[in-house]
Short mmCIF file of C-alpha atoms in Angstrom, two decimals:
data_model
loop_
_atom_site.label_atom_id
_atom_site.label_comp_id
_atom_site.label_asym_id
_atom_site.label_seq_id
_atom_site.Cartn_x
_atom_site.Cartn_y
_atom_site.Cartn_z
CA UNK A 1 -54.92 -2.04 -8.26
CA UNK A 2 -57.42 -1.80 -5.51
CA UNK A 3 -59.75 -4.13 -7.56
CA UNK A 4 -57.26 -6.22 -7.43
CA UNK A 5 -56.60 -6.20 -3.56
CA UNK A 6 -59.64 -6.29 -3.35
CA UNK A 7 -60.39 -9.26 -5.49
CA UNK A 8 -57.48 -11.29 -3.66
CA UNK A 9 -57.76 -9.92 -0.16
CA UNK A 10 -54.51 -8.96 0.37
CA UNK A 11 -52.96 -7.35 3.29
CA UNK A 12 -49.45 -6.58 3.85
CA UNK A 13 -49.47 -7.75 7.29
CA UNK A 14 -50.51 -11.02 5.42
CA UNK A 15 -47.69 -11.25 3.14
CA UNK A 16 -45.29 -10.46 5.96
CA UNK A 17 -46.59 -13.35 7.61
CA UNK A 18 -45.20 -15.48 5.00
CA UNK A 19 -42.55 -14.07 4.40
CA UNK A 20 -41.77 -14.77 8.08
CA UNK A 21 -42.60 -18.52 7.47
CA UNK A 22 -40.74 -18.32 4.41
CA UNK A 23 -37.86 -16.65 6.31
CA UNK A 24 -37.72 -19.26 8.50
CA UNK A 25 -38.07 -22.37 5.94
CA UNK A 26 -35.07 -21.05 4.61
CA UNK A 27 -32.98 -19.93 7.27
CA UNK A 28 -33.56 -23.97 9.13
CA UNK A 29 -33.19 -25.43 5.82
CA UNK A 30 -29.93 -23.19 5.26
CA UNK A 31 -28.59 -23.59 8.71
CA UNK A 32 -29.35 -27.33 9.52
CA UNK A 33 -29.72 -29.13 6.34
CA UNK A 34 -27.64 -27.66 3.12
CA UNK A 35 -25.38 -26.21 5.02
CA UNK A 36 -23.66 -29.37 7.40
CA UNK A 37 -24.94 -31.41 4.25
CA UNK A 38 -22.78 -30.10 1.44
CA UNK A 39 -19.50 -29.23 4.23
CA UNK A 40 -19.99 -32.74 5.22
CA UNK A 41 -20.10 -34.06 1.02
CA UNK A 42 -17.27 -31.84 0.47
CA UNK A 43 -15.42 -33.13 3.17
CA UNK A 44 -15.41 -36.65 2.28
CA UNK A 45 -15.13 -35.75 -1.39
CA UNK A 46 -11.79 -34.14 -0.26
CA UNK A 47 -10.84 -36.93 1.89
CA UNK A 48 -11.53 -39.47 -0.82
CA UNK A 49 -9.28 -37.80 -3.26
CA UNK A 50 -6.76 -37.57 -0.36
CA UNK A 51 -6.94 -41.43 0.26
CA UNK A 52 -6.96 -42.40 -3.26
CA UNK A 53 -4.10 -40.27 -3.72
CA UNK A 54 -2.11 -41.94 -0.96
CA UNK A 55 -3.13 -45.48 -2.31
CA UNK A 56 -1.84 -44.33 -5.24
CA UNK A 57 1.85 -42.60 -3.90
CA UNK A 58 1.65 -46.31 -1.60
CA UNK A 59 1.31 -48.72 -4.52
CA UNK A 60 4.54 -46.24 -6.46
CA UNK A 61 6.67 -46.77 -3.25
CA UNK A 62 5.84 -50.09 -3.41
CA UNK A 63 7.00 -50.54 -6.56
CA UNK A 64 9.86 -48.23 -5.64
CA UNK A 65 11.29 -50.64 -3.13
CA UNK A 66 10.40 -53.82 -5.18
CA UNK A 67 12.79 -52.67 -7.63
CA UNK A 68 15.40 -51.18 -4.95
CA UNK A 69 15.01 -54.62 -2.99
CA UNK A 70 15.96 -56.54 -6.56
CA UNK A 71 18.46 -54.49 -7.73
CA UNK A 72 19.99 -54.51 -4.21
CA UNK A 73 19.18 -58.63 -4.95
CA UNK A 74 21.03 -58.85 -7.94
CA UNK A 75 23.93 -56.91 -6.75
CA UNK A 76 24.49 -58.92 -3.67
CA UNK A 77 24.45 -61.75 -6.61
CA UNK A 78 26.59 -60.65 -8.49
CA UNK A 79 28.73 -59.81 -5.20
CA UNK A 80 28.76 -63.53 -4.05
CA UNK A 81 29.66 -64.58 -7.68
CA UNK A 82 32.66 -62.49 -7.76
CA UNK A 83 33.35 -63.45 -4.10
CA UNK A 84 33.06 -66.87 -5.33
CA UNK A 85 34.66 -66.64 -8.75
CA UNK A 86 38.03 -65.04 -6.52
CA UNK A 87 38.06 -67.61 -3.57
CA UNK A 88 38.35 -70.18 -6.34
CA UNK A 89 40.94 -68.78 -8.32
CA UNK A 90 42.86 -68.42 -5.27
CA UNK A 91 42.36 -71.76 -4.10
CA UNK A 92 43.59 -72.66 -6.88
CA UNK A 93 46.55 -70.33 -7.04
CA UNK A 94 47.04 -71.35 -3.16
CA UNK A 95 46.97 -75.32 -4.19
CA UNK A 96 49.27 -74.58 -7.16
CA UNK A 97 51.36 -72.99 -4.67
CA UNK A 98 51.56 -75.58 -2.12
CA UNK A 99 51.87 -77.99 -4.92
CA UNK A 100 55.34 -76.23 -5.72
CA UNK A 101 56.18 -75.51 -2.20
CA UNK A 102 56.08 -79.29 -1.69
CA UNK A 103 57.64 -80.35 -4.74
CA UNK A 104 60.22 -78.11 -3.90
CA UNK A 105 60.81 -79.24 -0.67
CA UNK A 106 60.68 -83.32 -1.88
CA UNK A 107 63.26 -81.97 -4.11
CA UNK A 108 65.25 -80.59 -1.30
CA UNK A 109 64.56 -83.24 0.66
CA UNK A 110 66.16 -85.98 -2.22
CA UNK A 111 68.87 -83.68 -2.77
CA UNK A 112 69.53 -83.33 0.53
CA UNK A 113 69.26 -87.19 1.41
CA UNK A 114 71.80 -88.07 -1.87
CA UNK A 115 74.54 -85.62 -0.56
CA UNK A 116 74.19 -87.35 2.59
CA UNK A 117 74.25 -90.60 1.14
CA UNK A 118 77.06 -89.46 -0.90
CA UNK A 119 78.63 -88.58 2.14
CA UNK A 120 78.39 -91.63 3.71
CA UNK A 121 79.41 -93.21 0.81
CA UNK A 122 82.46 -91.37 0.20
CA UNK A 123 82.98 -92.17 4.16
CA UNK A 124 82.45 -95.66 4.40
CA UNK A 125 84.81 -95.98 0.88
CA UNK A 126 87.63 -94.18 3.19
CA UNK A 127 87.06 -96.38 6.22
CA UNK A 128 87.01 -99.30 3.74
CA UNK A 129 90.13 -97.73 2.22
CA UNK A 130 91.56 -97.61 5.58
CA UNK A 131 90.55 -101.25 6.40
CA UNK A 132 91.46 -103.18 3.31
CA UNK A 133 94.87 -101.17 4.19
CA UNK A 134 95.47 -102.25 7.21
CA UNK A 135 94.01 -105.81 6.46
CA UNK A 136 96.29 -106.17 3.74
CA UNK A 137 98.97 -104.59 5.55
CA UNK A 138 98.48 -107.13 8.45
CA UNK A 139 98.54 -110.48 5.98
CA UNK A 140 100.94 -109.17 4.21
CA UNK A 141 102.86 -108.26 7.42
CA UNK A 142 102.07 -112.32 8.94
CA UNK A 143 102.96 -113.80 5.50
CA UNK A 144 106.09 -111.71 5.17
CA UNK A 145 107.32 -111.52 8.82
CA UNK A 146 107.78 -115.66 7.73
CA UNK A 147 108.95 -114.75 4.38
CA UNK A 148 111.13 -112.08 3.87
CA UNK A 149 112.33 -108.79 6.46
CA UNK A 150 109.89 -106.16 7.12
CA UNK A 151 111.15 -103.03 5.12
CA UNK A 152 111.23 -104.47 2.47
CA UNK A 153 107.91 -105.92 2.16
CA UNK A 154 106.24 -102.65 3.75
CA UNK A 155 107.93 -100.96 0.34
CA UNK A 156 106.99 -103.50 -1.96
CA UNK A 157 102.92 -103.58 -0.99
CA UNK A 158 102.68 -99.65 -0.55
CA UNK A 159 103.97 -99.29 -3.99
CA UNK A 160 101.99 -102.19 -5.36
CA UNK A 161 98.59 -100.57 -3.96
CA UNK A 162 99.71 -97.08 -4.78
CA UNK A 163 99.61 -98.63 -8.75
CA UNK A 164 96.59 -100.17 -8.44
CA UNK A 165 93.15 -98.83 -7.56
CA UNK A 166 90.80 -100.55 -5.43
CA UNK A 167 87.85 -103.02 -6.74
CA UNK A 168 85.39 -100.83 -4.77
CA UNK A 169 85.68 -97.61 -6.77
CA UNK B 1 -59.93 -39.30 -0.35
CA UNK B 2 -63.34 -40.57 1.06
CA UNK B 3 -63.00 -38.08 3.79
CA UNK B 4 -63.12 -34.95 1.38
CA UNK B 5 -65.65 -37.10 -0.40
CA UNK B 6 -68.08 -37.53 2.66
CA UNK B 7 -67.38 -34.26 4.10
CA UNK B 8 -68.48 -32.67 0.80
CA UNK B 9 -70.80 -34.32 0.61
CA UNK B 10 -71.83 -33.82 4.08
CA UNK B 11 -71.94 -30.46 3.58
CA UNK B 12 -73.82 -30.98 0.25
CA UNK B 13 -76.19 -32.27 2.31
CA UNK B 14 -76.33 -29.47 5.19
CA UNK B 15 -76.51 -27.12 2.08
CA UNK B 16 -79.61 -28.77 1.49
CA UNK B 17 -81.06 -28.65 4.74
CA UNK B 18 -80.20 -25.23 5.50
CA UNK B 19 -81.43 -24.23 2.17
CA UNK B 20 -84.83 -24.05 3.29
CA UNK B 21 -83.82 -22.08 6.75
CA UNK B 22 -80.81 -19.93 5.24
CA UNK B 23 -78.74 -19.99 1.89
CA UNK B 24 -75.24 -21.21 2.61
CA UNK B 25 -72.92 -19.96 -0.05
CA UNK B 26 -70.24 -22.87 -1.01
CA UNK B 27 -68.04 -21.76 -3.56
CA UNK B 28 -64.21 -21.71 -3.66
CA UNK B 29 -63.52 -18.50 -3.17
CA UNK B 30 -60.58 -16.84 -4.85
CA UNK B 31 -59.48 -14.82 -1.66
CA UNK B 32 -58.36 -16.96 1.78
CA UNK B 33 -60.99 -16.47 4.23
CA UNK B 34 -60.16 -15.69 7.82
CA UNK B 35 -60.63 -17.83 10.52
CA UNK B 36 -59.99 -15.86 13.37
CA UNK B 37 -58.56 -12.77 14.59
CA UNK B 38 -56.18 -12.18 16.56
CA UNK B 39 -56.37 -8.03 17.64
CA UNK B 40 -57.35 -6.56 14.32
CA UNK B 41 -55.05 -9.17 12.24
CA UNK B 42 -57.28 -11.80 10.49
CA UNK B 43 -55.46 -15.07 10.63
CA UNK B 44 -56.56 -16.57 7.31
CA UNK B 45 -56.47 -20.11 7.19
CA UNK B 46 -54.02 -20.52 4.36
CA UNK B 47 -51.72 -18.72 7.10
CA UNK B 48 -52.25 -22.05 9.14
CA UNK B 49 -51.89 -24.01 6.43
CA UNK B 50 -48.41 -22.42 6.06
CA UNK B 51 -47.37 -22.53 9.43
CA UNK B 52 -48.18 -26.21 9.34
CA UNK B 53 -45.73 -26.20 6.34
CA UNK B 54 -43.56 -24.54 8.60
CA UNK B 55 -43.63 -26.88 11.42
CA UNK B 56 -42.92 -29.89 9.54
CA UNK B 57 -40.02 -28.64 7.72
CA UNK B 58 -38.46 -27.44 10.78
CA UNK B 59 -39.32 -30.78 12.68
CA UNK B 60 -37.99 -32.98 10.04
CA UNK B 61 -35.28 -30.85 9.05
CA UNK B 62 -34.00 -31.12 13.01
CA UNK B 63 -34.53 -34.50 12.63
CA UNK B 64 -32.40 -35.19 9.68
CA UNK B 65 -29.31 -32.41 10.78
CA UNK B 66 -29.14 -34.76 13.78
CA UNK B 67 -28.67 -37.92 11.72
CA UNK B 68 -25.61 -36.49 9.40
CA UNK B 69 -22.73 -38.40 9.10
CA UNK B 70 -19.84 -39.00 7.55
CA UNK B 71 -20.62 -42.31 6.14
CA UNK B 72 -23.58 -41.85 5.11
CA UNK B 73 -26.88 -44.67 6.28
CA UNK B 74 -30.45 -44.82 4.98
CA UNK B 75 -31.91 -41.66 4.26
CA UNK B 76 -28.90 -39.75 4.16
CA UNK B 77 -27.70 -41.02 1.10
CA UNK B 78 -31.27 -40.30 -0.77
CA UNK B 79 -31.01 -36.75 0.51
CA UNK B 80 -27.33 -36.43 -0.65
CA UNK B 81 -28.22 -37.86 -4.01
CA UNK B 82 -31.03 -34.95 -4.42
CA UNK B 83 -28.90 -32.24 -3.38
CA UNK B 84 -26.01 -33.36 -5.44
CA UNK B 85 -28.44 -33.47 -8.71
CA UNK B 86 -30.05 -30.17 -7.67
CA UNK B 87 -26.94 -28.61 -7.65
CA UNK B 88 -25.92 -30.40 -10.67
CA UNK B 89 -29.11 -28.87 -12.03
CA UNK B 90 -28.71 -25.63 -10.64
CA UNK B 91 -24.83 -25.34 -12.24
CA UNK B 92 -26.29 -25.69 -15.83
CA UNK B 93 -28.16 -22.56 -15.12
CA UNK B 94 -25.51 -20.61 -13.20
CA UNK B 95 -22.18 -21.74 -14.65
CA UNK B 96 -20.36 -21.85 -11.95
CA UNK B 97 -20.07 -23.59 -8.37
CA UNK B 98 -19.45 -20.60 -7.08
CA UNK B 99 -22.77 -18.94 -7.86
CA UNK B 100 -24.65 -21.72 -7.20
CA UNK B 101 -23.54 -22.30 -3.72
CA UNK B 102 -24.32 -18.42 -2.65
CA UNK B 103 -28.00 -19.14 -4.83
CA UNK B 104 -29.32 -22.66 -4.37
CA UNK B 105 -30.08 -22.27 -0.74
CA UNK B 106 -32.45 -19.82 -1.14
CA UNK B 107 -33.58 -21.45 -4.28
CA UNK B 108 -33.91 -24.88 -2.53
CA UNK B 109 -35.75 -23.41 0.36
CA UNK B 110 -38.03 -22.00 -2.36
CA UNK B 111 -38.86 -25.12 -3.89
CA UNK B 112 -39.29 -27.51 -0.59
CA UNK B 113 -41.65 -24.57 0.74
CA UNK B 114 -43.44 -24.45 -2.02
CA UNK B 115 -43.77 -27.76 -2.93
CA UNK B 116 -45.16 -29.07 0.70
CA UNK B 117 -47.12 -26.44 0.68
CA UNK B 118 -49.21 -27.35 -2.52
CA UNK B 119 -49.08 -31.29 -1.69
CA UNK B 120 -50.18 -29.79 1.57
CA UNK B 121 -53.22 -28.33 0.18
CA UNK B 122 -53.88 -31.58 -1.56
CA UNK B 123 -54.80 -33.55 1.85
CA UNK B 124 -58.17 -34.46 2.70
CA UNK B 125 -59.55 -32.55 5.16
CA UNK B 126 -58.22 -29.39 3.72
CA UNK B 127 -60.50 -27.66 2.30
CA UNK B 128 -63.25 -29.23 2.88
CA UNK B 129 -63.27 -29.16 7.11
CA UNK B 130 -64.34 -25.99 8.52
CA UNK B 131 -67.12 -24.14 9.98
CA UNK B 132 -70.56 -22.23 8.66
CA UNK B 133 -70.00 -18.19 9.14
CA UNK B 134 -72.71 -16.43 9.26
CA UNK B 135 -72.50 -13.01 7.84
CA UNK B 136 -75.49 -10.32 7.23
CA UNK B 137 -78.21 -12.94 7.01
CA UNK B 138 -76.38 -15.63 4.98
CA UNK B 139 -74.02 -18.08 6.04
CA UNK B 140 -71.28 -19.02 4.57
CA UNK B 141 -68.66 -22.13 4.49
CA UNK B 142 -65.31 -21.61 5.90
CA UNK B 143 -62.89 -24.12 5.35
CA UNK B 144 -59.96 -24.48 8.10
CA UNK B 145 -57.08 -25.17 6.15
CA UNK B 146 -56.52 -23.85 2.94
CA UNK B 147 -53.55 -24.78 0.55
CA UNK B 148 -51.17 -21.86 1.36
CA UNK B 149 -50.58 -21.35 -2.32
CA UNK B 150 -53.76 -21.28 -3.62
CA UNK B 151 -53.61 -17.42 -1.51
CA UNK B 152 -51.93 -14.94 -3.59
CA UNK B 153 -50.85 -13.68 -0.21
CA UNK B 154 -48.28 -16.50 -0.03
CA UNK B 155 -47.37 -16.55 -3.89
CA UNK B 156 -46.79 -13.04 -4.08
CA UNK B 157 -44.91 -13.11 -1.13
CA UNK B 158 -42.74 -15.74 -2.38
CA UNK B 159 -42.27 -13.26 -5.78
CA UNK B 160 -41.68 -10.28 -4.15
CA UNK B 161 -38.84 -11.86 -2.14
CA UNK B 162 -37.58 -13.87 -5.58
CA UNK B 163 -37.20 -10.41 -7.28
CA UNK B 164 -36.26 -8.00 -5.30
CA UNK B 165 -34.03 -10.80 -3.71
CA UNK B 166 -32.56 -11.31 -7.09
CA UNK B 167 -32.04 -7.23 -7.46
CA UNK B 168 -30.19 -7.37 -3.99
CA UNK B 169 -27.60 -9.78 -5.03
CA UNK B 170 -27.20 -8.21 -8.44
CA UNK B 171 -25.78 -5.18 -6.34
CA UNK B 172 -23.99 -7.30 -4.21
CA UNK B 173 -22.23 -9.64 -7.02
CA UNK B 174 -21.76 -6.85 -9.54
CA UNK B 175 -21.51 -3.56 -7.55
CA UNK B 176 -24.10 -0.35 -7.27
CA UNK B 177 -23.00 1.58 -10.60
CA UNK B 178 -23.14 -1.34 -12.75
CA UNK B 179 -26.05 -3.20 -11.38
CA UNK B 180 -28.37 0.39 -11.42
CA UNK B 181 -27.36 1.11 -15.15
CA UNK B 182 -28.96 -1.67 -15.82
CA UNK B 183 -32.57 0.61 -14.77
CA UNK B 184 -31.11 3.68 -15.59
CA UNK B 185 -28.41 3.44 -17.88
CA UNK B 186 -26.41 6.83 -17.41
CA UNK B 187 -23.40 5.00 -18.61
CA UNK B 188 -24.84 4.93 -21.91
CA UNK B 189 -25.09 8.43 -22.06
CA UNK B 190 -21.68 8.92 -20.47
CA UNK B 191 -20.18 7.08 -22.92
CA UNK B 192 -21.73 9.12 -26.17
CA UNK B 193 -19.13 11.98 -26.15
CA UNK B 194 -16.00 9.48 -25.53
CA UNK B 195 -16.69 6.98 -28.31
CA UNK B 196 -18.36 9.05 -31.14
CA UNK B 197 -15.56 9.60 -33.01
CA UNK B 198 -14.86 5.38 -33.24
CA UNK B 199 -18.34 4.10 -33.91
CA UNK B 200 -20.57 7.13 -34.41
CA UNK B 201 -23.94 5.02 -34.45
CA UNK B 202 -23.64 5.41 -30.91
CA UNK B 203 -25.81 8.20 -30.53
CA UNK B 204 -28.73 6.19 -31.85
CA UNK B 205 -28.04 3.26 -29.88
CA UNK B 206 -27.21 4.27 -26.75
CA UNK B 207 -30.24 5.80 -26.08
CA UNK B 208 -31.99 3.32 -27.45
CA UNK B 209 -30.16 1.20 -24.84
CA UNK B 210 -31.08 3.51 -21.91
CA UNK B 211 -34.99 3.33 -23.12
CA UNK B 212 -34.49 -0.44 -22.59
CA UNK B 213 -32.78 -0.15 -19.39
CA UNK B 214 -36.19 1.63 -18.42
CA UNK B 215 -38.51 -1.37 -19.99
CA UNK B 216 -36.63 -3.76 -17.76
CA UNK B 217 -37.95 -2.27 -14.66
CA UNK B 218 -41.32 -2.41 -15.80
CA UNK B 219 -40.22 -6.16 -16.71
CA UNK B 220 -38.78 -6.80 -13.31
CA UNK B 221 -42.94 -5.98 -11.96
CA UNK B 222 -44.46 -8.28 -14.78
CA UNK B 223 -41.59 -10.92 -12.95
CA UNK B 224 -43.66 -10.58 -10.02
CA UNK B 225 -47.24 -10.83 -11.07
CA UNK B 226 -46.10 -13.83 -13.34
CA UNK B 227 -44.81 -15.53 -10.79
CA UNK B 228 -47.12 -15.13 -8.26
CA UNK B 229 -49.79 -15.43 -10.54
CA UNK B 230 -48.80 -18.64 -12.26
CA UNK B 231 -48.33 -20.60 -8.53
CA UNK B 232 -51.78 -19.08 -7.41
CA UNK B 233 -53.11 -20.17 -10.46
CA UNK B 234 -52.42 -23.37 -11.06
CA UNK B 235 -52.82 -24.51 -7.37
CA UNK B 236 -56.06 -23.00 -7.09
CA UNK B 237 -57.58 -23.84 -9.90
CA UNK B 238 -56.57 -27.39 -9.22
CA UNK B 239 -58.22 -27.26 -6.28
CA UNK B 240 -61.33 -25.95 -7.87
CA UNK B 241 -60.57 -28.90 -10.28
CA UNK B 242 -60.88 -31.22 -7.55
CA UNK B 243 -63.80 -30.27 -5.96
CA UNK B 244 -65.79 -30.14 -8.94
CA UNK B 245 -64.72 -33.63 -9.65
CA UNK B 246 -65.61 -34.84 -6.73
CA UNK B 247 -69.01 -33.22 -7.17
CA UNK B 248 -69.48 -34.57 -10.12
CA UNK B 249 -69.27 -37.68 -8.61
CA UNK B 250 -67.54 -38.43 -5.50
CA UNK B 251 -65.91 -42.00 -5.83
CA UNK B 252 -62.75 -43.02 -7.78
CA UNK B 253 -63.23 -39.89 -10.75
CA UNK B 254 -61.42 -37.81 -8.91
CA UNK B 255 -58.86 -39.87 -7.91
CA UNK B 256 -56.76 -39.36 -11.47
CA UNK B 257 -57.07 -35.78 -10.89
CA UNK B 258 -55.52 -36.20 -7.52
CA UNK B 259 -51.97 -37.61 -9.01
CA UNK B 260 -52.47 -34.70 -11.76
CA UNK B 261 -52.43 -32.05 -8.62
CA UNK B 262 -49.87 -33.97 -7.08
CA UNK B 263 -47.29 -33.67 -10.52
CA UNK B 264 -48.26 -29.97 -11.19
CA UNK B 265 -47.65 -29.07 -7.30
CA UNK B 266 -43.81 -30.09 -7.94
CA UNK B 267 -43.69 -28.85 -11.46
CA UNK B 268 -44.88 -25.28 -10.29
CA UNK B 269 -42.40 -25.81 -7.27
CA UNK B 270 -40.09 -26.51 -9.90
CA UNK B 271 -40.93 -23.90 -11.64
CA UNK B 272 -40.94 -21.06 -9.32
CA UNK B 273 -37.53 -22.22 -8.20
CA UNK B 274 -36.41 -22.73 -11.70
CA UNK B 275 -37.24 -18.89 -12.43
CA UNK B 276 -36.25 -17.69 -9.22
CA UNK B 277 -32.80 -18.98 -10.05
CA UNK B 278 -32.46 -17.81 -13.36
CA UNK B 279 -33.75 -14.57 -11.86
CA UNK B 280 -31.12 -14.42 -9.14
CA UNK B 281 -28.16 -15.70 -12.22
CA UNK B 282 -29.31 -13.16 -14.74
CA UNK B 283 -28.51 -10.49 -12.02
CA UNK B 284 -25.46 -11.82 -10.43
CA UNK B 285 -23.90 -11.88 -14.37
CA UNK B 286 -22.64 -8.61 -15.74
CA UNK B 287 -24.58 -6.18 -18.33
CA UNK B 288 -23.30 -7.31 -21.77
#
């Protein structure tokens, strides 16, 4: 052993030199380089993972709402087709109606205007009634006030018209 | 290169002249020589070799913790890239994150201290610049620098620390009881009397098993002169190996020698960090 010290020269004031130096190689290199290097790669390891993770949970929500926004598409579709589909039919149903509401009321209306024509007709037959009467009453009365005495006559025509009907009816 | 060179030769050629006044010795020596003293503590100069070591990690170290960012620029992402692989390479030898993050710091300070200080040594100039001593009526060369490895001063330094280091966090990872039983294995004993009935080979083995325990302390010194001595050893005699090359003769022969130093400085880095973290795993992980 003391060949050996001997041989080498050392001195344990020596080798706590280095170990001093050594000491201090590894407490900068600790402190200033591994240390913020690896909390710094760690870091942005974890925020990497974080942002792809959020790309990822962005690109599903986009999806998410592509589909919601289609569906919601198709329903509103679907919506205005039925919207669509029921105006018609009751367009149709209302044209049908006023169809029939008009047809009735032309029927009304022709009903209405041959009662009145009736009317009139059966009117204008009594006035005519009335006048061919009277008309005949009054020649008969001029030819007969020369011919033969009033009673009479007035007897003989109101019985001769009561047996026959007029030409008009 | 041509520095060394000339200065060797230089002092080749003082040899020479002082020859015929005094006989300058101007051999490697295996010991660092002091170059001054400070009090009555010799500072050798492969102590100033290793404080230069020191300075320039510290400097550029400061240098690059100012320059960390987020997103990383330049340099940063080359020094990212070798911590990421060294701790890459350090989990295939631990097994775990866990253990490597507590380990590799020391580990990697290991290595980078090591490593500039061999490709320190490697320089021109040191080595070969220094000063004729003269002692008791010869003198003798005394280089200024000296690669800080190529002192076992440094080297076993650097092994006592890996070892009993790696004993230190064996207590601290696996607890007092179970990290000294692995020295002096009084749970082997303890056990005898409660298992004997279920395996009764036990009294053979378990003292067997405590006579091991006692082989690993004597295992955990050998860790310590084989570490130290393979780092001294190599560095040095690659210095030696350079010098005599350049002797030999002093243009361009040595210069393939050079870029053999220069790959067996980072392999012994390598190496001694390597060990040191096997060392510092094998004692973290429980006795089997």
């Amino acid at each position: 052993m003391d060949e050996l010290i001997k041989t080498f020269h050392i001195d344990w004031r020596l080798l706590v030199a280095q170990l001093v130096n050594f000491g201090i190689v590894l407490f900068v290199l600790w402190k200033f380089a591994v240390k913020p290097l690896s909390r710094m790669m760690n870091n942005r390891t974890k925020e990497i993972e974080k942002s792809l993770e959020d790309a990822k949970k962005i690109e599903e929500d986009l999806v998410k709402s592509q589909k919601q926004r289609e569906g919601k598409l198709t329903e509103a579709r679907k919506e205005a087709q039925a919207i669509i589909q029921k105006a018609q039919t009751e367009g149709n149903k209302q044209g049908e109606e006023m169809v029939d509401r008009a047809k009735a009321e032309v029927t009304t209306i022709i009903a209405g205007a041959k009662e009145q024509i009736a009317q009139e007709k059966s009117k204008m037959m009594k006035e005519v009634k009335s006048e061919v009467v009277n008309l005949t009453m009054e020649t008969t009365k001029k030819v007969l006030d020369k011919v033969v005495s009033k009673d009479i006559d007035e007897k003989f025509i109101k019985g001769s018209l009561k047996d026959k009907d007029l030409p008009f009816d | 290169m041509s520095q060394v060179d000339s200065n060797i030769i230089k002092n080749q050629v003082e040899t020479q002249h002082q020859s015929e006044q005094l006989e300058t010795s101007h051999e490697s020596t295996l010991y660092a020589e002091s170059v001054f003293h400070f009090k009555n503590f010799s500072i050798t100069n492969s102590l100033l070799n290793s404080w230069l070591a020191v300075l320039i990690i510290v400097v550029a170290v400061i240098v690059i913790s100012k320059k960390i960012k987020k997103i990383p620029r330049g340099i940063q992402n080359y020094l990212e890239v070798i911590l990421e692989s060294a701790m890459n390479l350090a989990d295939s030898v631990t097994g775990s994150r866990e253990k490597t993050v507590k380990i590799f710091p020391i580990v990697f300070a290991i290595f980078i201290f090591i490593l500039l200080n061999n490709w320190l040594g490697l320089i021109p100039g040191i080595g070969s610049i220094g000063f004729i001593e003269v002692t008791q009526g010869h003198s003798v060369f005394v280089p200024l620098f000296r690669g800080a490895t190529a002192d076992l001063n440094t080297t076993l330094a650097l092994a006592l620390f890996a070892v009993i280091g790696s004993n230190l966090f064996g207590v601290f990872m696996v607890g007092f009881w179970k990290f000294i039983n692995k020295y002096l294995n009084i749970q082997a004993f303890w056990e005898i009397p409660k298992k004997i009935k279920n395996e009764p080979t036990i009294i053979f083995v378990n003292p067997i098993k405590a006579f091991v325990g006692l082989i690993e302390i004597i295992g955990e010194i050998a860790k310590v002169a084989s570490l130290s001595f393979r780092l001294f050893g190599n560095i040095f005699a690659g210095e030696v190996l350079l010098m005599a090359m350049a002797v030999i003769f002093a243009f361009i022969l040595p210069i393939p020698f050079m870029f053999l130093e220069v790959i067996v400085g980072l392999v012994q880095a390598l190496i001694f960090a390597m060990l040191t973290l096997v060392y510092f795993t094998i004692a973290s992980s429980e006795a089997h």
